[in-house]
JSON list of C-alpha atoms in Angstrom, two decimals:
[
{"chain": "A", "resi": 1, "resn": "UNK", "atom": "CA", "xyz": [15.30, -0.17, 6.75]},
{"chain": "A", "resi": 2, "resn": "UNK", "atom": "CA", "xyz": [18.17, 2.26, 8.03]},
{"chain": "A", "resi": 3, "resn": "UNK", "atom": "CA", "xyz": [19.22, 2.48, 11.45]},
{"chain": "A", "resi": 4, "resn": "UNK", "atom": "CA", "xyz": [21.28, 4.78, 12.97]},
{"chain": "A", "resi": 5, "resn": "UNK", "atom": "CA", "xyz": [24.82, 3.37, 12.19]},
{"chain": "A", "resi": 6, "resn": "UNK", "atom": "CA", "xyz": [28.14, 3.91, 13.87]},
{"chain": "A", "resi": 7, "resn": "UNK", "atom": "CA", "xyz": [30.62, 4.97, 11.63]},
{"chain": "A", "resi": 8, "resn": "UNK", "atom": "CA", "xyz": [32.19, 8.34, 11.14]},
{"chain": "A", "resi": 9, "resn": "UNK", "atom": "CA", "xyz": [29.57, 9.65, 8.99]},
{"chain": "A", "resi": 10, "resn": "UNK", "atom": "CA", "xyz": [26.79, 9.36, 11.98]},
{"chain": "A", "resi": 11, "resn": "UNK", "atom": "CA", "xyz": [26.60, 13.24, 11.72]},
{"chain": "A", "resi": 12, "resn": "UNK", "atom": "CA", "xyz": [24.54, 13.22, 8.35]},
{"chain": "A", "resi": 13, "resn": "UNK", "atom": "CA", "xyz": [22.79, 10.36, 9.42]},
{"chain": "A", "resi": 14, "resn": "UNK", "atom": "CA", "xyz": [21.87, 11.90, 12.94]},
{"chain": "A", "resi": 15, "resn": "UNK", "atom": "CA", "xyz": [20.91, 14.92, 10.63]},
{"chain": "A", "resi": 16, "resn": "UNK", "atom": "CA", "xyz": [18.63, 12.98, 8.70]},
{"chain": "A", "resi": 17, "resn": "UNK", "atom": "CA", "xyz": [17.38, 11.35, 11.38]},
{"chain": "A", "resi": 18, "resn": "UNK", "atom": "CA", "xyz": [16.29, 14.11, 12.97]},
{"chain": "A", "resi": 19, "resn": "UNK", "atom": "CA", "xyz": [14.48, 15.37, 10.29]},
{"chain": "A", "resi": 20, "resn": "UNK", "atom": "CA", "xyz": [12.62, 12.71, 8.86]},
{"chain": "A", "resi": 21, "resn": "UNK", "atom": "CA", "xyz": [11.90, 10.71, 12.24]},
{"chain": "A", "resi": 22, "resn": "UNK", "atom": "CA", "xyz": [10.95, 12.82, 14.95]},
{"chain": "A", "resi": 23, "resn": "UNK", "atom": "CA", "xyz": [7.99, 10.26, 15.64]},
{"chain": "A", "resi": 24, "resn": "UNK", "atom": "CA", "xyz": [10.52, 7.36, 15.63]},
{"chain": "A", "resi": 25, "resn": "UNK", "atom": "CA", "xyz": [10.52, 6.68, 19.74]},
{"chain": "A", "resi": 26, "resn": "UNK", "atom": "CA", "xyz": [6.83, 6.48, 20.25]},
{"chain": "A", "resi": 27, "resn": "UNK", "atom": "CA", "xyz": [6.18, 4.50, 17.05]},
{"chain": "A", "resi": 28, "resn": "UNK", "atom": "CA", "xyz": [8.55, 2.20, 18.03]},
{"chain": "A", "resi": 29, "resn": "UNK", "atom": "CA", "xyz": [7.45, 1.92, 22.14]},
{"chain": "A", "resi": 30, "resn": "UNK", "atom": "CA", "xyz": [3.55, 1.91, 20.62]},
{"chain": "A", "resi": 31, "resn": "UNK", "atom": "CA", "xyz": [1.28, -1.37, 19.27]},
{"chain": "A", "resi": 32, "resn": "UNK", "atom": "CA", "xyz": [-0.05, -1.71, 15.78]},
{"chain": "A", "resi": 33, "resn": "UNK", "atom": "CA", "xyz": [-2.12, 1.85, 14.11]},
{"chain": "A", "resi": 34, "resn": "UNK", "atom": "CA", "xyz": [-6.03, 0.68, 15.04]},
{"chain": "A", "resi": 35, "resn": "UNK", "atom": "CA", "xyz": [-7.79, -0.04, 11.58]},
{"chain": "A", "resi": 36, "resn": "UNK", "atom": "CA", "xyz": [-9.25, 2.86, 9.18]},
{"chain": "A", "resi": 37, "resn": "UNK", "atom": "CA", "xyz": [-13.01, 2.83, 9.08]},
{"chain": "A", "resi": 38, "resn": "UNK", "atom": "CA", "xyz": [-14.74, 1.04, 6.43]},
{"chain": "A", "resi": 39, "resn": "UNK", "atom": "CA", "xyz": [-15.34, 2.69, 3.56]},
{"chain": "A", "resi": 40, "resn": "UNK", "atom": "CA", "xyz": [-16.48, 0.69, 0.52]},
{"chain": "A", "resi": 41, "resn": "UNK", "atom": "CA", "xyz": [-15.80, 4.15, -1.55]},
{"chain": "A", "resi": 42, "resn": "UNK", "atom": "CA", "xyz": [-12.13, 4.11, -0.60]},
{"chain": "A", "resi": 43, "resn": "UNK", "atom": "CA", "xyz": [-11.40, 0.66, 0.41]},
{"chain": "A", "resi": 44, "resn": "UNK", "atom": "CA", "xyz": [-12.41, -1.69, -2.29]},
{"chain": "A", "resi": 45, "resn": "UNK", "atom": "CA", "xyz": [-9.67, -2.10, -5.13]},
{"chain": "A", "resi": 46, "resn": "UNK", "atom": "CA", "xyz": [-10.33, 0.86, -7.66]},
{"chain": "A", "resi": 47, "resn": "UNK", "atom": "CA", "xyz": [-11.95, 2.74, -5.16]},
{"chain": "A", "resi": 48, "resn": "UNK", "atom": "CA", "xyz": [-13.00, 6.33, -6.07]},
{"chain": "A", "resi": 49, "resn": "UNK", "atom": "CA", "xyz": [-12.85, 8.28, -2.81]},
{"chain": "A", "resi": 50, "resn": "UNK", "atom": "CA", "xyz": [-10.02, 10.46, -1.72]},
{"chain": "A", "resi": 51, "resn": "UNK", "atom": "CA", "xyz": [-7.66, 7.58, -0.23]},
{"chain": "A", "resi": 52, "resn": "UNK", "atom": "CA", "xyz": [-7.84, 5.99, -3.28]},
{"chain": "A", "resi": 53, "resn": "UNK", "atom": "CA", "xyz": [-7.10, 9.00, -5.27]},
{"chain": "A", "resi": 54, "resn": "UNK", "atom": "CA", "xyz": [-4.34, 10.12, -2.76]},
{"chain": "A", "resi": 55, "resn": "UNK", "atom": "CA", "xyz": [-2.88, 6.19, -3.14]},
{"chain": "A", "resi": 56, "resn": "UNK", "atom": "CA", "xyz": [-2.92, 6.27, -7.01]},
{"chain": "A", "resi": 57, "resn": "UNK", "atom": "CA", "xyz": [-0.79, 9.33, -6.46]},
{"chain": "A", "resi": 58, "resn": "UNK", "atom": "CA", "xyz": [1.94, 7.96, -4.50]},
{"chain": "A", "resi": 59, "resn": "UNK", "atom": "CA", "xyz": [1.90, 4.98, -6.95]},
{"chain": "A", "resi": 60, "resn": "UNK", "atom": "CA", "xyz": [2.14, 6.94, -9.45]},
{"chain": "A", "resi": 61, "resn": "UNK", "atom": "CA", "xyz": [5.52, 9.22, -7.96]},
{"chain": "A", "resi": 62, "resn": "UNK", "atom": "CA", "xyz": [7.01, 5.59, -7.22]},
{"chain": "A", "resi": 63, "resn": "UNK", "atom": "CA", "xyz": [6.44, 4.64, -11.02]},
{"chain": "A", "resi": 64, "resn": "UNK", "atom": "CA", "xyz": [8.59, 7.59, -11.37]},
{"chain": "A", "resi": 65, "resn": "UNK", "atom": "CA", "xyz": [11.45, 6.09, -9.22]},
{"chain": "A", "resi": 66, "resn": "UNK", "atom": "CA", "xyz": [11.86, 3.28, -11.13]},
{"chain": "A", "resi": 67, "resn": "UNK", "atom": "CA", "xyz": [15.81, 3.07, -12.68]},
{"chain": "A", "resi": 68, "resn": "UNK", "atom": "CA", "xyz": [16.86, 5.69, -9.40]},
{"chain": "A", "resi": 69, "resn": "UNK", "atom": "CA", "xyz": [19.94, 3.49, -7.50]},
{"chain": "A", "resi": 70, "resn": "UNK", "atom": "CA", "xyz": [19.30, 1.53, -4.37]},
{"chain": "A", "resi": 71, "resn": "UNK", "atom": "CA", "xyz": [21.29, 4.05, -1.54]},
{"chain": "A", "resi": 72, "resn": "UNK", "atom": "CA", "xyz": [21.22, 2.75, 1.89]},
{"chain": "A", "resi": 73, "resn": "UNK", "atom": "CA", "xyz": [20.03, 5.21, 4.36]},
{"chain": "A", "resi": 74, "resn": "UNK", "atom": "CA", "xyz": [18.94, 6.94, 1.10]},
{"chain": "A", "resi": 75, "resn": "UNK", "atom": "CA", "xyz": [15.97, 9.15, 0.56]},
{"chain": "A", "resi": 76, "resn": "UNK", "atom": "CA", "xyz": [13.99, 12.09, 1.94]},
{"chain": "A", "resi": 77, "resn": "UNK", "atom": "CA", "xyz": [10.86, 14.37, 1.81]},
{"chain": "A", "resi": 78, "resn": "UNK", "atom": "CA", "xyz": [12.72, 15.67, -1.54]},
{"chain": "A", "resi": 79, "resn": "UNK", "atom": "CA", "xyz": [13.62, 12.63, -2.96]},
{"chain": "A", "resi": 80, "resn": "UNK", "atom": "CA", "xyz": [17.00, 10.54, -4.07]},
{"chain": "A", "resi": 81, "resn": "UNK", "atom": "CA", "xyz": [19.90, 11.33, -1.11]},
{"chain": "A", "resi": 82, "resn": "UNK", "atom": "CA", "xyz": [23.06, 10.16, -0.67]},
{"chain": "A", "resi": 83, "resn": "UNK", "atom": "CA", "xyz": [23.65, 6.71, 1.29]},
{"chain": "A", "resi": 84, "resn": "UNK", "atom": "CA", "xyz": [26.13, 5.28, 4.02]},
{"chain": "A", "resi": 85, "resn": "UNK", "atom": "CA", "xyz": [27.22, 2.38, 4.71]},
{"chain": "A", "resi": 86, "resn": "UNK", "atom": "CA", "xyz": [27.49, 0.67, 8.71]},
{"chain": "A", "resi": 87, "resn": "UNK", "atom": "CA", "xyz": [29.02, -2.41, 9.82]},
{"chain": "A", "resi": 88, "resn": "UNK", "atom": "CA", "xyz": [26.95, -4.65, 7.05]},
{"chain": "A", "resi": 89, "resn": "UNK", "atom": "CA", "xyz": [25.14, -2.82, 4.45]},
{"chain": "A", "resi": 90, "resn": "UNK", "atom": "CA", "xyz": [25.65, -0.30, 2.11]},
{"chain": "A", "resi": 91, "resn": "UNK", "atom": "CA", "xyz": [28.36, -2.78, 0.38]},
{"chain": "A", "resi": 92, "resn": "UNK", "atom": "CA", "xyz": [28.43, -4.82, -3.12]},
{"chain": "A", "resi": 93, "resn": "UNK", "atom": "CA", "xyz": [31.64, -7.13, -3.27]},
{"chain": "A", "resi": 94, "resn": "UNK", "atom": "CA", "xyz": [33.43, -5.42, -0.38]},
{"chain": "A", "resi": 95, "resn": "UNK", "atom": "CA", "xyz": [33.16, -2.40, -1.54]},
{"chain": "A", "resi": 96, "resn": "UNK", "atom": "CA", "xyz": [31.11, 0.35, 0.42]},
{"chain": "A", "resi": 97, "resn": "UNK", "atom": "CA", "xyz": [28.61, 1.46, -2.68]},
{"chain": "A", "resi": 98, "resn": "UNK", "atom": "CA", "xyz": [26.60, 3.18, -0.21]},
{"chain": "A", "resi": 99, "resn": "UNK", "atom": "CA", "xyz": [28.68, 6.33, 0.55]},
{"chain": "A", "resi": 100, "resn": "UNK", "atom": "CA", "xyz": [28.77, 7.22, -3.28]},
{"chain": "A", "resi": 101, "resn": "UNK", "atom": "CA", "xyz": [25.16, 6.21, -4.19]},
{"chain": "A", "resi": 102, "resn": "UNK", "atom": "CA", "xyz": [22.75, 8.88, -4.21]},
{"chain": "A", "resi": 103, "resn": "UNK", "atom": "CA", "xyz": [19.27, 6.63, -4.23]},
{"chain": "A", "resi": 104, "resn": "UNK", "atom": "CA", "xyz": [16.94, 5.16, -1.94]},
{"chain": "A", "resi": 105, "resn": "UNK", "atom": "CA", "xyz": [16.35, 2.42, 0.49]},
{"chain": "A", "resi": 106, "resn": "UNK", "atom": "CA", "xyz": [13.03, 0.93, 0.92]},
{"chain": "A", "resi": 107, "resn": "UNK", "atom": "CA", "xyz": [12.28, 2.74, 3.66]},
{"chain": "A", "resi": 108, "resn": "UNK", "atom": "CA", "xyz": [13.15, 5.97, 2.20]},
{"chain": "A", "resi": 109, "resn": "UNK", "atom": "CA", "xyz": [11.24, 5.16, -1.31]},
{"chain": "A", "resi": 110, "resn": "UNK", "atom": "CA", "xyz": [8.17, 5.21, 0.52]},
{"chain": "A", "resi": 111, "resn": "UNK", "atom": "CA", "xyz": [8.92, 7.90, 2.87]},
{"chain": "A", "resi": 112, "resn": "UNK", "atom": "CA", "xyz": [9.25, 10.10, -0.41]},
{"chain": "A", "resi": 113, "resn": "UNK", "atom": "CA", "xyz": [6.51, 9.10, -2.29]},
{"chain": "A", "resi": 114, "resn": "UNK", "atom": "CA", "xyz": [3.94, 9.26, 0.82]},
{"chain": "A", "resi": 115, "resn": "UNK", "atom": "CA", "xyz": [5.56, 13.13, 1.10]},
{"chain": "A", "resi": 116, "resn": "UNK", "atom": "CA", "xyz": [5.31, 14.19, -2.32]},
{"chain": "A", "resi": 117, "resn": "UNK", "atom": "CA", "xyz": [1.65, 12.46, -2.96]},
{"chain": "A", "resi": 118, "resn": "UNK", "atom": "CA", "xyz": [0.33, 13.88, 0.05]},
{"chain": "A", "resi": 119, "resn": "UNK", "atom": "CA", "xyz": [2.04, 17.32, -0.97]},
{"chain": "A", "resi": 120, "resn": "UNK", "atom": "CA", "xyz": [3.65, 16.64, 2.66]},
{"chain": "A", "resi": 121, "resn": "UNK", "atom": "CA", "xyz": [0.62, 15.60, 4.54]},
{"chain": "A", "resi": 122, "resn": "UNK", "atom": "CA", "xyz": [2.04, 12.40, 5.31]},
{"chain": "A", "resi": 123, "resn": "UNK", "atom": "CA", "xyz": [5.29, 12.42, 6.64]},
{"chain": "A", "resi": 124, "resn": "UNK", "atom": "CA", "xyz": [6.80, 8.84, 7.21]},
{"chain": "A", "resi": 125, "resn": "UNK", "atom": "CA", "xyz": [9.66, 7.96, 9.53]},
{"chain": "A", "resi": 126, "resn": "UNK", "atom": "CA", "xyz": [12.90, 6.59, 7.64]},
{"chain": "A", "resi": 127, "resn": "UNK", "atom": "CA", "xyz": [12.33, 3.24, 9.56]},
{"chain": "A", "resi": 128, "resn": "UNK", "atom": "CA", "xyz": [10.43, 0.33, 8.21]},
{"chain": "A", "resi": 129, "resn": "UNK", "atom": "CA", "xyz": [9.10, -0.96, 11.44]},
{"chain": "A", "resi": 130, "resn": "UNK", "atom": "CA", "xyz": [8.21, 2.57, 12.23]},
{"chain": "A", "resi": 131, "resn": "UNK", "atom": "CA", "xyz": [6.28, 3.30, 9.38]},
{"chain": "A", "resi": 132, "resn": "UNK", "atom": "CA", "xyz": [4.34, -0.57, 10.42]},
{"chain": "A", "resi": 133, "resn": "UNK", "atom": "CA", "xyz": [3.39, 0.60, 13.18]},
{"chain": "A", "resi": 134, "resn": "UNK", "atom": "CA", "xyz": [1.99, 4.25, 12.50]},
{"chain": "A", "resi": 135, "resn": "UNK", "atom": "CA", "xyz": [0.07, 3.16, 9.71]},
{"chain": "A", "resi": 136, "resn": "UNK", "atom": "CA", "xyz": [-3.28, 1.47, 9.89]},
{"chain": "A", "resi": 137, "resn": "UNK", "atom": "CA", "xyz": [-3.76, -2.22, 8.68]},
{"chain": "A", "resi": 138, "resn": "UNK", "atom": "CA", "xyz": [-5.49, -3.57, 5.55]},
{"chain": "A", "resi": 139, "resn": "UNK", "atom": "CA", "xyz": [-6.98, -6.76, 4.47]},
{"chain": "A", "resi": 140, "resn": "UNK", "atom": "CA", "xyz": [-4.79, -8.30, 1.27]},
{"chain": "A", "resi": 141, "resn": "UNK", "atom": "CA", "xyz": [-8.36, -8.64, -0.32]},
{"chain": "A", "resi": 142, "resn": "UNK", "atom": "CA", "xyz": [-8.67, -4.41, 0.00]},
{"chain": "A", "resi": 143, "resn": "UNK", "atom": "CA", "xyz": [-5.17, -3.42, -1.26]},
{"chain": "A", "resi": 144, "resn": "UNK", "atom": "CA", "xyz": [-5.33, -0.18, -2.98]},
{"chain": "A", "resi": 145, "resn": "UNK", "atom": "CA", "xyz": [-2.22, 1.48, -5.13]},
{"chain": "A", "resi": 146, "resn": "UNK", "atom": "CA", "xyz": [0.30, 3.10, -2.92]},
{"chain": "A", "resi": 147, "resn": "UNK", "atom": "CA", "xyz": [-0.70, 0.98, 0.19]},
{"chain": "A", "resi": 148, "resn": "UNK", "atom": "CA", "xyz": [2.26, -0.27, 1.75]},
{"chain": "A", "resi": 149, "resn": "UNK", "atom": "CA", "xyz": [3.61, -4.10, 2.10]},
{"chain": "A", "resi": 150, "resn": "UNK", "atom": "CA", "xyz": [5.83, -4.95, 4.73]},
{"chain": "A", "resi": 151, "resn": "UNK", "atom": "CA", "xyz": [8.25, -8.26, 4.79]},
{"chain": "A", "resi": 152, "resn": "UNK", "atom": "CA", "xyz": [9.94, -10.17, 7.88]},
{"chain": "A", "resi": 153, "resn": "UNK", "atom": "CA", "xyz": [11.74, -12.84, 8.58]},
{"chain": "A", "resi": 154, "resn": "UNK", "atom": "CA", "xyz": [12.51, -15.25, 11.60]},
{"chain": "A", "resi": 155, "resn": "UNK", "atom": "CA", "xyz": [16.17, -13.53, 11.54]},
{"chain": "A", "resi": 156, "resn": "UNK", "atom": "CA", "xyz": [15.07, -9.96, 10.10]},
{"chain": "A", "resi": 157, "resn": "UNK", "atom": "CA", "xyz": [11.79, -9.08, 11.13]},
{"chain": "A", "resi": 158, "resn": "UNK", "atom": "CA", "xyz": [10.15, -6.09, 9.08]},
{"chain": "A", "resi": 159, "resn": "UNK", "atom": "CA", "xyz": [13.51, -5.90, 7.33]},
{"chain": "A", "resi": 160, "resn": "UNK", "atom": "CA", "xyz": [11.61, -4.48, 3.94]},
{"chain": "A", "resi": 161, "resn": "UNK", "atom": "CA", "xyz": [8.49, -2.21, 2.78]},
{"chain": "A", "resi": 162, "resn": "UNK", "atom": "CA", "xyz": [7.23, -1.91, -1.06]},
{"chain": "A", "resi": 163, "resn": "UNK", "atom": "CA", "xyz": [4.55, -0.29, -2.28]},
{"chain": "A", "resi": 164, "resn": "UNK", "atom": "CA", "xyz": [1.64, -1.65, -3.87]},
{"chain": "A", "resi": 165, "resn": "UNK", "atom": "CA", "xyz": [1.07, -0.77, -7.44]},
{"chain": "A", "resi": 166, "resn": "UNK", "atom": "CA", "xyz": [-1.52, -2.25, -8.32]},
{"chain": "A", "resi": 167, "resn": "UNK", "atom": "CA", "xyz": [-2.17, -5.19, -11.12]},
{"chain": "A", "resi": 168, "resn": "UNK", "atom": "CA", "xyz": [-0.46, -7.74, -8.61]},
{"chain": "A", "resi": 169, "resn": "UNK", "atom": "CA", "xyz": [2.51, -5.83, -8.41]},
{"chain": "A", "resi": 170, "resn": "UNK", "atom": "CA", "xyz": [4.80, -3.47, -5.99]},
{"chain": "A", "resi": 171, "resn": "UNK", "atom": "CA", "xyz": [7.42, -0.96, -6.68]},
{"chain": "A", "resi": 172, "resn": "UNK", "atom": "CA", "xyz": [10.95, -1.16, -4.23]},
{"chain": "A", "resi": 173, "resn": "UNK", "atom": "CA", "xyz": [14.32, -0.74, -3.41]},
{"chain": "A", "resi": 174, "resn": "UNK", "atom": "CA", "xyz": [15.65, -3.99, -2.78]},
{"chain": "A", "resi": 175, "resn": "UNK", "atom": "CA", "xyz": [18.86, -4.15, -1.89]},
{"chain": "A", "resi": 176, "resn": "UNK", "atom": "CA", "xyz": [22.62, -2.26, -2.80]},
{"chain": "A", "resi": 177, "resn": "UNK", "atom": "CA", "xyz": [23.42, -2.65, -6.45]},
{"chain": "A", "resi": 178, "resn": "UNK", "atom": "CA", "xyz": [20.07, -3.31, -7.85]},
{"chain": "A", "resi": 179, "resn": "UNK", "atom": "CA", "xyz": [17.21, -0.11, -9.35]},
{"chain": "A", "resi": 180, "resn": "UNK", "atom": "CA", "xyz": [14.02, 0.85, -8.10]},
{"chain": "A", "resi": 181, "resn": "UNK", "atom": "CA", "xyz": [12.05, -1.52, -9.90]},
{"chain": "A", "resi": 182, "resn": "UNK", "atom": "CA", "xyz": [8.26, -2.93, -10.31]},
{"chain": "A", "resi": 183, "resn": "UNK", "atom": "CA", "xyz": [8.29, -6.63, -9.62]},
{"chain": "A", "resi": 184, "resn": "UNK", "atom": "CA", "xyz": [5.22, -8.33, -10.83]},
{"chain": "A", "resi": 185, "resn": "UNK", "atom": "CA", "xyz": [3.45, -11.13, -9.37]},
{"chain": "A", "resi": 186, "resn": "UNK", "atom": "CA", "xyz": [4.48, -10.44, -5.79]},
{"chain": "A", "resi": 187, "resn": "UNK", "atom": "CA", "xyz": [1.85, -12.76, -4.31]},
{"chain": "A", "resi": 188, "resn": "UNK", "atom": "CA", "xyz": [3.18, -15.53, -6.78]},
{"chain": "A", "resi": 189, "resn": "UNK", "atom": "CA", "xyz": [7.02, -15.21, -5.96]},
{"chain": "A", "resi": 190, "resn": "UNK", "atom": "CA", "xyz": [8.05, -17.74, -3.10]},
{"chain": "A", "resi": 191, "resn": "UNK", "atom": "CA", "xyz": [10.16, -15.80, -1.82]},
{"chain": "A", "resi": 192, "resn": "UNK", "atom": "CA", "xyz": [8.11, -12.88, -1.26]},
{"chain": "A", "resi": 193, "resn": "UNK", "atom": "CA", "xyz": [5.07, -14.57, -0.26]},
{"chain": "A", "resi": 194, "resn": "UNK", "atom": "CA", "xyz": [6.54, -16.25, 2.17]},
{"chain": "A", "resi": 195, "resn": "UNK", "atom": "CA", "xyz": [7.97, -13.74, 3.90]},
{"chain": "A", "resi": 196, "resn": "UNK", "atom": "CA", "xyz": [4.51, -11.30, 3.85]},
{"chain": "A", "resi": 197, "resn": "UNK", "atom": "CA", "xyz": [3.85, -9.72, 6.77]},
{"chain": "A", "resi": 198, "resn": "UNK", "atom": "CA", "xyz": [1.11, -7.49, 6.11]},
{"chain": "A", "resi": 199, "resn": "UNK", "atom": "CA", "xyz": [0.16, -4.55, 4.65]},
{"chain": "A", "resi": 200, "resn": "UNK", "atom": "CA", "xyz": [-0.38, -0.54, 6.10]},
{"chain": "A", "resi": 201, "resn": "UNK", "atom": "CA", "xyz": [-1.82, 2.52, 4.81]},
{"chain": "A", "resi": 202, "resn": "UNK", "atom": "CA", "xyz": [-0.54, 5.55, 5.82]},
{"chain": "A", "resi": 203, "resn": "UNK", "atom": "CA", "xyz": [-2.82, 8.78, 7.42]},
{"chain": "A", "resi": 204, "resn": "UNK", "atom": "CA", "xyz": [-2.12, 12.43, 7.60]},
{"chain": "A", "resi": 205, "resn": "UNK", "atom": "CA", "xyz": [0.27, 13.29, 10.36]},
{"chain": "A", "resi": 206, "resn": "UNK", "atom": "CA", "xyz": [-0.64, 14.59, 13.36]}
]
């Protein structure tokens, strides 16, 4: 979930910024996306309509992510960038990993795979709670491949999005020094269950 950071290399990130997150202010000032219509074509699991088709795309360009570096602040419309690192992340053992990383964050893994699936129809802001809030919600019961889960805690809230893949399991960028990997059993891992905060598919822009 990058932010703008303030370090010297704020000129790539304003940069990027500006590319990838020109809706940024009024996602961020506006309330949750107002639910997609029912559609028991699309929005049953294995649905056959075109959201399902369009989601079993962007699952399948994350499946093709897996093994790319975690980068903070990493990832665009055309793929794997270059990271940073800010005042606290970006950094493995003191050492800023970020600046040398080309990868993605979890933010930017989804913002790239929404692109690419939607052959740029769906263009996400490189924020996590951004991308919350300008997608629509959907029932845990109605999760469809390449739907989007979002994370929070009491001290970090929306800190982390992963994509659903299906089978029980998501595809993300965790955190610096791990891969893009699929973690099975999502639901069934403390850790992550606990900290669920919902899920969101994303629309065409506009």
């Amino acid at each position: 979930m990058p932010l703008p950071h303030r370090t010297g290399t704020w000129g790539r990130r304003r940069m990027l910024g500006l590319a990838l997150g020109a809706g940024l202010a009024p996602a961020l000032g506006a309330g949750p996306a107002a639910p997609a219509a029912a559609d028991p074509a699309t929005d049953r699991p294995g649905g056959s309509g075109p959201q399902a088709a369009l989601g079993r795309r962007v699952a399948a360009v994350a499946a093709g992510q897996i093994g790319v570096p975690y980068a903070w602040g990493g990832g665009d419309r055309l793929g794997a960038s270059l990271g940073f690192c800010d005042e606290e992340n970006g950094y493995l053992d003191g050492q800023c990993l970020g600046e040398r990383t080309v990868g993605y964050d979890c933010s930017g893994l989804s913002l790239y795979c929404w692109y690419r699936a939607s052959a740029g129809a769906v263009e996400l802001a490189h924020y996590t709670v951004a991308q919350y809030h300008r997608s629509a919600p959907v029932e845990r019961s109605a999760l469809l491949p390449g739907d989007l889960l979002f994370f929070s805690r009491p001290d970090a809230p929306l800190h982390h999005v992963g994509i659903w893949a299906g089978d029980g399991a998501m595809v993300h960028a965790e955190r610096t020094g791990t891969l893009v990997a699929r973690l099975e059993g999502v639901f069934g891992i403390p850790r992550w269950a606990g900290e669920f905060a919902g899920a969101r598919r994303p629309a065409a822009s506009g």
